[in-house]
Amino acid sequence: MPIREDVLVVGGGLAAATAALAARETGKSVRLVAHKKSTLRQASGLIDVLGYVDGDGPRANPYGAVADLPEDHPYGLVGEAGIREGLRIFDDAVGDAYAGGHTDANALVPTYGGTVKPTARYPESVAPGLASIDEDTLFVGFEGTTDFSAPVVAEHVVAAGVPFAARGVTVPFPKTFRDDARATRFAKALDEDEAADDGGGVRRALADAVAEHLTDEERVGFPAMLGDDRDAEVREELADRLGVSVFEVPTGPPSLLGLKLEDRLFAALDEAGVRLSTGNPAVGYEADGDRIEAVYVDRKGKNVPYHAEQFVLATGGLVGKGIGSDRERVTEPVFDCHVPHSEDRYEWSESEAFGGHAFARFGVVPDEELRPTAASGEPEFSNLRAAGGVVGGADVAREKSASGVSLATGAVAGGRAGEEA
Amino acid sequence: MSDAENPSNPTPDEQTDFEPVQVFDDETEMDLRPGADNCYKCTSCDTSCPVAEVDDDFPGPKFQGPEQWRLKRKGDEDIDDSIMSCSNCMRCDNACPSSVPLSQMHNTARGEYVDEQMDKLSREYIRNRILSNYRIMAEIGSKVPRLTNFALNNSVVQKVNEKVLGITSERDFPEFAQQTFREWWHERGGARVSSEEKKIAYFHGCYSNYNTPEVAKALVRVFEVFGYEIAVPRQRCSGTPMFANGMLDDAERAAEVNVSEFSDLIDEGYDVIASCTSCSMSLRQEYPELFEFHGTAEVSAHTYEAMEYLRIHEDLEAEIENASVEEQSFAYHAPCHARNQGLEHQAVELFRELDGVNIEDVGDSCSGISGTYGWKDEKYDTSMKIGEEMFDHMEHAEGNVGMTECPTCSMQMEHGTGYDIKHPLQLLEEALV
Ligand SMILES: Cc1cc2nc3c(=O)[nH]c(=O)nc-3n(C[C@H](O)[C@H](O)[C@H](O)COP(=O)(O)OP(=O)(O)OC[C@H]3O[C@@H](n4cnc5c(N)ncnc54)[C@H](O)[C@@H]3O)c2cc1C
Ligand code: SF4
Ligand code: SF4
C-alpha cells in the first residue's frame, strides 16, 4: 500500500505551509512535500500584504487598496475574506512572535536598506522600531558586516520623511570573529553571552560600546542578529543596560528573522499533525482523465508515488523554482500547467529595473477556485489548486504583496482542497 | 578478501589493503567543476553549517566549494587545509536553493588535499586512515570481542591512542558483539522466507555487523513478517568514513565491491536496503557523484533506507495503528544524512501512532560526531559544542531512551547524556514481530 493522504501540498514555503494548515483545519489528513528550504530564509521575515498599487503608495490600508488592483490579480479572486483568512491562519501559527494583528492599517518598518516599508505583520522584535513611533533613533551597525551600514540606514530613513531624528554609528562587535562572519555567529555569541575580547560577557560589552554613542535617543536599532533561541532575553538585557528600547532591523539574506519564521511555521505544521516529507522534489504525476491520482517524488533517481484526493501546488515563483524558464519558454515543471507568456523573449522584461516587468507576473492562471487553467480557460485538473508565487497575475515585489498573496491563496486553496477531499 | 565472503570463518588477509604508509600514486580524475557557477552567494549554506557555527576558524561551505574552486581555476592555489575541518554532514547540500553540489565538491577537494598535500607519514594521516578503515579494526576486534572491549577501553590504551594517534581518550570505544550479524545469519541458515516478488538485498554496513547485530536482526525479522526474501551479499564498508577523510582510493575499492555485488542482485529483482542512513546516502548519492563503475546508477536508484522502503511498499501505517507495545518514551534525533534523503520526519510520524509510545523530536541540530570527526583529538571539543543543543533537548524531552538511525549519532547521544539508544527498526520489531 502506497503513501496516501487526503490532501497533498507540493512546496515548502509560506504558501505551502498556509495551504497545509488550512486543509488540516478541515480535519483531513495532509502531507506536505518540499524539495529545498523555502525562500523564507532569504526573505526579510516581514509579512507584506499590499503596500503599493502600480507604483503608487505607500498605501495605509491594504484592504482599501485591493479594489484598485487589476481584476485578474489573485486578490481579486480570493477577495478580502481570503486575505483575512490567510492572516488568521498566520496569526494562529506564529502566536506572540508577530505583531500587527491589532489593526487593519499597514505598519511602516525601517529596513536594512534604509527604506521604510509598509507591512501587515512584523516580528515582535521589530515592533519598537516602527517609523510611526515618534522617538529619536540611534541605528547601530557592526564593523565587518558589510551589508548593513547604520549611517546610510539612518540617512535614508530621515530622507523618507519620518517624524523623528535618526543617526547611525558603527561599532566593533565586542568579540572578534573572522572577517566574513555570518549573522548566525553574532546571534549565537549573544544567545550564549560568550566572553567578549575584554573577558566579560558580550551582552554587557556591547551595551557599553553603544552607551558611549548614545546621546538623547530614545531607542536603538540593530541589524536583526540579536540572538536566536534567546532573542527576547538578549534584547531585554540590552534595553535594560541602555535604558532605552531596543529593536531589530530586518536584514537581507541570510535572514535570521526569515529563518525563525520558517522554524515557527514548521513547528505549527508539526503540531497540527501535518505530515512532512522534505528533501526530494516532486517531478511529475499520474492522472486518470482530469483527476490527479498521485504525484511522483524523485528520491535520487527513483520516482515514488504519493497518492491523495486533492492536491495543492505551492512551489513558488521563478526564485523558488515553481516556475521554470529557458530561452524559449516559461513553464510550470511539475504538472506542466499553462503559463502564458509572450513568444518574444524580449517582451518578458522592461528596460527599467523597477518597471512593470512581464516576468514578475508569470505564473499559472487560476480560476475562481484557484485551479490552474489551460489556454482554453478550463481547469487543467479537477483536483489541483495553486497558491503562492506559482500563481501569476501579481507583481509582488512592486506591490509589496508577496507574503499576503501566499497567505491568501494558500488559505483558500488549502481550505477548499480540505473540504473536497 | 572480504569478511563477507566467508562469514563464519573470516579470513584475516583483509589486512592487505590496509597500508597506512602507502603513498597514493593513482591520480583521482575528479574535478570540483560545474555547479560552482550556479552559486549566487546567498550564504544559505553557511548559515546551516554546524561546524561554522561553533568554529570561528572554519570558513564555511561556500568557501570550501564554489569559492575555492574559482580560486583554484585561476591560479596554482593549493586546497585550503580547512577542508579537513568539514565533517561531511552534507547539511549545506540541502540548504542550497540553487542545487550547487557542495558536498561533492568538498569530497573531491578533500581527496585532492589528502593526495597531494598531506604527509603520508604524519600522525594525522595515519590516524585518519585507521579511523576511516574502522571495519578492519572491527574485523580483528570482533574475533576476540571480550578482550578487545576490555583493551580498547583500558585507560592506558586510551592515553596511548590519544598521544600517539590523536584519537580522543574522552570517548569509550563501541563494544563488539559476541557474535557478528553475519555469523548469526549463517548459523540460522540464511533467509527463512522465499518469495518471487518481494526480494531485498541487505546492506548491513560495518556497525550493525560487528557492534549492534540486534539492529540487523530486527531488520531481518521485520522484513520477513512482511514476506520478503532477504539476501545478505558480500560487502565492504559503504565508504562514508573514507569520504570524510579524503581517502577516496580506499572508498573506491570498497565501492567497487559493493556495486558489483549489489547490482548483480538488482538484476535478479532485488532492491537494496540499508539500516544505516549514512550507508544508504553513500550508495544513493556519493557513489554516482564520485565513481563510474558499471552498475553504479542502478544501485543508486534501487537503494532505500529500511523504514522508507516499508512505507512505500507496505501499509506500515495500518500495521502500526493496530499494534501496541509496552509504555515507553523516546527522544528522537534525525541524523544529518537522513535529513538529506528526506527521511527526518518518518520515525516520529509513524511511532506517534503506535500505542504505548511517546516520541519526541529533539530538534534539528546536528549531533556533532559526524562519524570519525568526533573521534579526533583536535576535533573533539568542536564535536561536543555542536552536540550541546541536542544533549540539551534530549534532557528536556520526556523520554530517557534515545532513538536514531545513525550508529555514530547514537554514540554521541549516549556519550552526551548517558541514555540508552535504540534504532527505529528495534521498535518496529517489538511492535510487529
Ligand atoms: C530575497 C527575498 C526577499 C523577500 N522579502 C519579502 C518581504 O520583505 N516581505 C514579504 O512579504 N515577502 C518577501 N519575500 C517573499 C516571501 O518570502 C515568499 O517568497 C513568497 O511569499 C512566496 O512564497 P511561496 O511559498 O509561494 O514560495 P517559496 O518560498 O519560493 O517556496 C517554494 C517552495 O517550494 C519548493 N519546491 C519548488 N519546486 C518543488 C518541487 N518540484 N517539489 C517539491 N517542492 C518544490 C521549494 O523548495 C520551496 O520550499 C521575499 C522573497 C525573497 C526571495
Ligand atoms: S558538509 Fe557539513 S560541515 Fe561540511 S561544509 Fe557542509 S554543512 Fe559544513
Ligand atoms: S547556498 Fe548555494 S547559492 Fe547560496 S551561497 Fe551556498 S552554494 Fe552559493
mmCIF file of N, CA, C and O and ligand atoms in Angstrom, chain B residues 49-51 58 61 86-92 106, ligand 2:
data_model
loop_
_atom_site.group_PDB
_atom_site.id
_atom_site.type_symbol
_atom_site.label_atom_id
_atom_site.label_comp_id
_atom_site.label_asym_id
_atom_site.label_seq_id
_atom_site.Cartn_x
_atom_site.Cartn_y
_atom_site.Cartn_z
ATOM 1 N N CYS B 49 25.632 25.441 8.323
ATOM 2 C CA CYS B 49 26.791 24.578 8.611
ATOM 3 C C CYS B 49 27.059 24.515 10.109
ATOM 4 O O CYS B 49 27.368 25.524 10.730
ATOM 5 N N PRO B 50 26.942 23.327 10.707
ATOM 6 C CA PRO B 50 27.121 23.240 12.153
ATOM 7 C C PRO B 50 28.561 23.503 12.596
ATOM 8 O O PRO B 50 28.785 23.961 13.712
ATOM 9 N N VAL B 51 29.523 23.218 11.737
ATOM 10 C CA VAL B 51 30.918 23.458 12.128
ATOM 11 C C VAL B 51 31.174 24.964 12.154
ATOM 12 O O VAL B 51 31.724 25.510 13.118
ATOM 13 N N PHE B 58 36.682 28.123 10.787
ATOM 14 C CA PHE B 58 36.214 27.386 9.625
ATOM 15 C C PHE B 58 35.484 28.319 8.672
ATOM 16 O O PHE B 58 34.484 28.928 9.035
ATOM 17 N N PRO B 61 30.985 26.299 4.065
ATOM 18 C CA PRO B 61 30.797 25.544 2.825
ATOM 19 C C PRO B 61 30.918 26.367 1.539
ATOM 20 O O PRO B 61 31.399 25.860 0.535
ATOM 21 N N CYS B 86 35.744 20.170 7.635
ATOM 22 C CA CYS B 86 34.364 19.893 7.229
ATOM 23 C C CYS B 86 34.038 18.476 7.661
ATOM 24 O O CYS B 86 34.814 17.561 7.460
ATOM 25 N N SER B 87 32.890 18.292 8.276
ATOM 26 C CA SER B 87 32.580 16.975 8.839
ATOM 27 C C SER B 87 31.798 16.095 7.866
ATOM 28 O O SER B 87 31.419 14.997 8.210
ATOM 29 N N ASN B 88 31.523 16.589 6.680
ATOM 30 C CA ASN B 88 30.728 15.857 5.697
ATOM 31 C C ASN B 88 29.319 15.534 6.180
ATOM 32 O O ASN B 88 28.756 14.507 5.843
ATOM 33 N N CYS B 89 28.751 16.446 6.936
ATOM 34 C CA CYS B 89 27.374 16.226 7.386
ATOM 35 C C CYS B 89 26.392 16.464 6.236
ATOM 36 O O CYS B 89 25.247 16.039 6.283
ATOM 37 N N MET B 90 26.810 17.156 5.205
ATOM 38 C CA MET B 90 26.027 17.406 3.993
ATOM 39 C C MET B 90 24.811 18.299 4.207
ATOM 40 O O MET B 90 23.896 18.330 3.388
ATOM 41 N N ARG B 91 24.800 19.020 5.306
ATOM 42 C CA ARG B 91 23.683 19.937 5.529
ATOM 43 C C ARG B 91 23.658 21.055 4.500
ATOM 44 O O ARG B 91 22.608 21.571 4.149
ATOM 45 N N CYS B 92 24.837 21.457 4.063
ATOM 46 C CA CYS B 92 24.916 22.561 3.109
ATOM 47 C C CYS B 92 24.216 22.187 1.801
ATOM 48 O O CYS B 92 23.552 23.013 1.181
ATOM 49 N N HIS B 106 33.247 19.210 -1.814
ATOM 50 C CA HIS B 106 34.081 19.031 -0.621
ATOM 51 C C HIS B 106 34.791 17.682 -0.641
ATOM 52 O O HIS B 106 35.965 17.587 -0.317
HETATM 53 S S1 SF4 C 2 29.257 19.129 4.927
HETATM 54 FE FE1 SF4 C 2 28.533 19.929 6.918
HETATM 55 S S2 SF4 C 2 30.418 20.538 7.963
HETATM 56 FE FE2 SF4 C 2 30.941 20.329 5.802
HETATM 57 S S3 SF4 C 2 30.714 22.375 4.991
HETATM 58 FE FE3 SF4 C 2 28.766 21.289 4.612
HETATM 59 S S4 SF4 C 2 27.486 21.839 6.363
HETATM 60 FE FE4 SF4 C 2 29.609 22.363 6.928
#
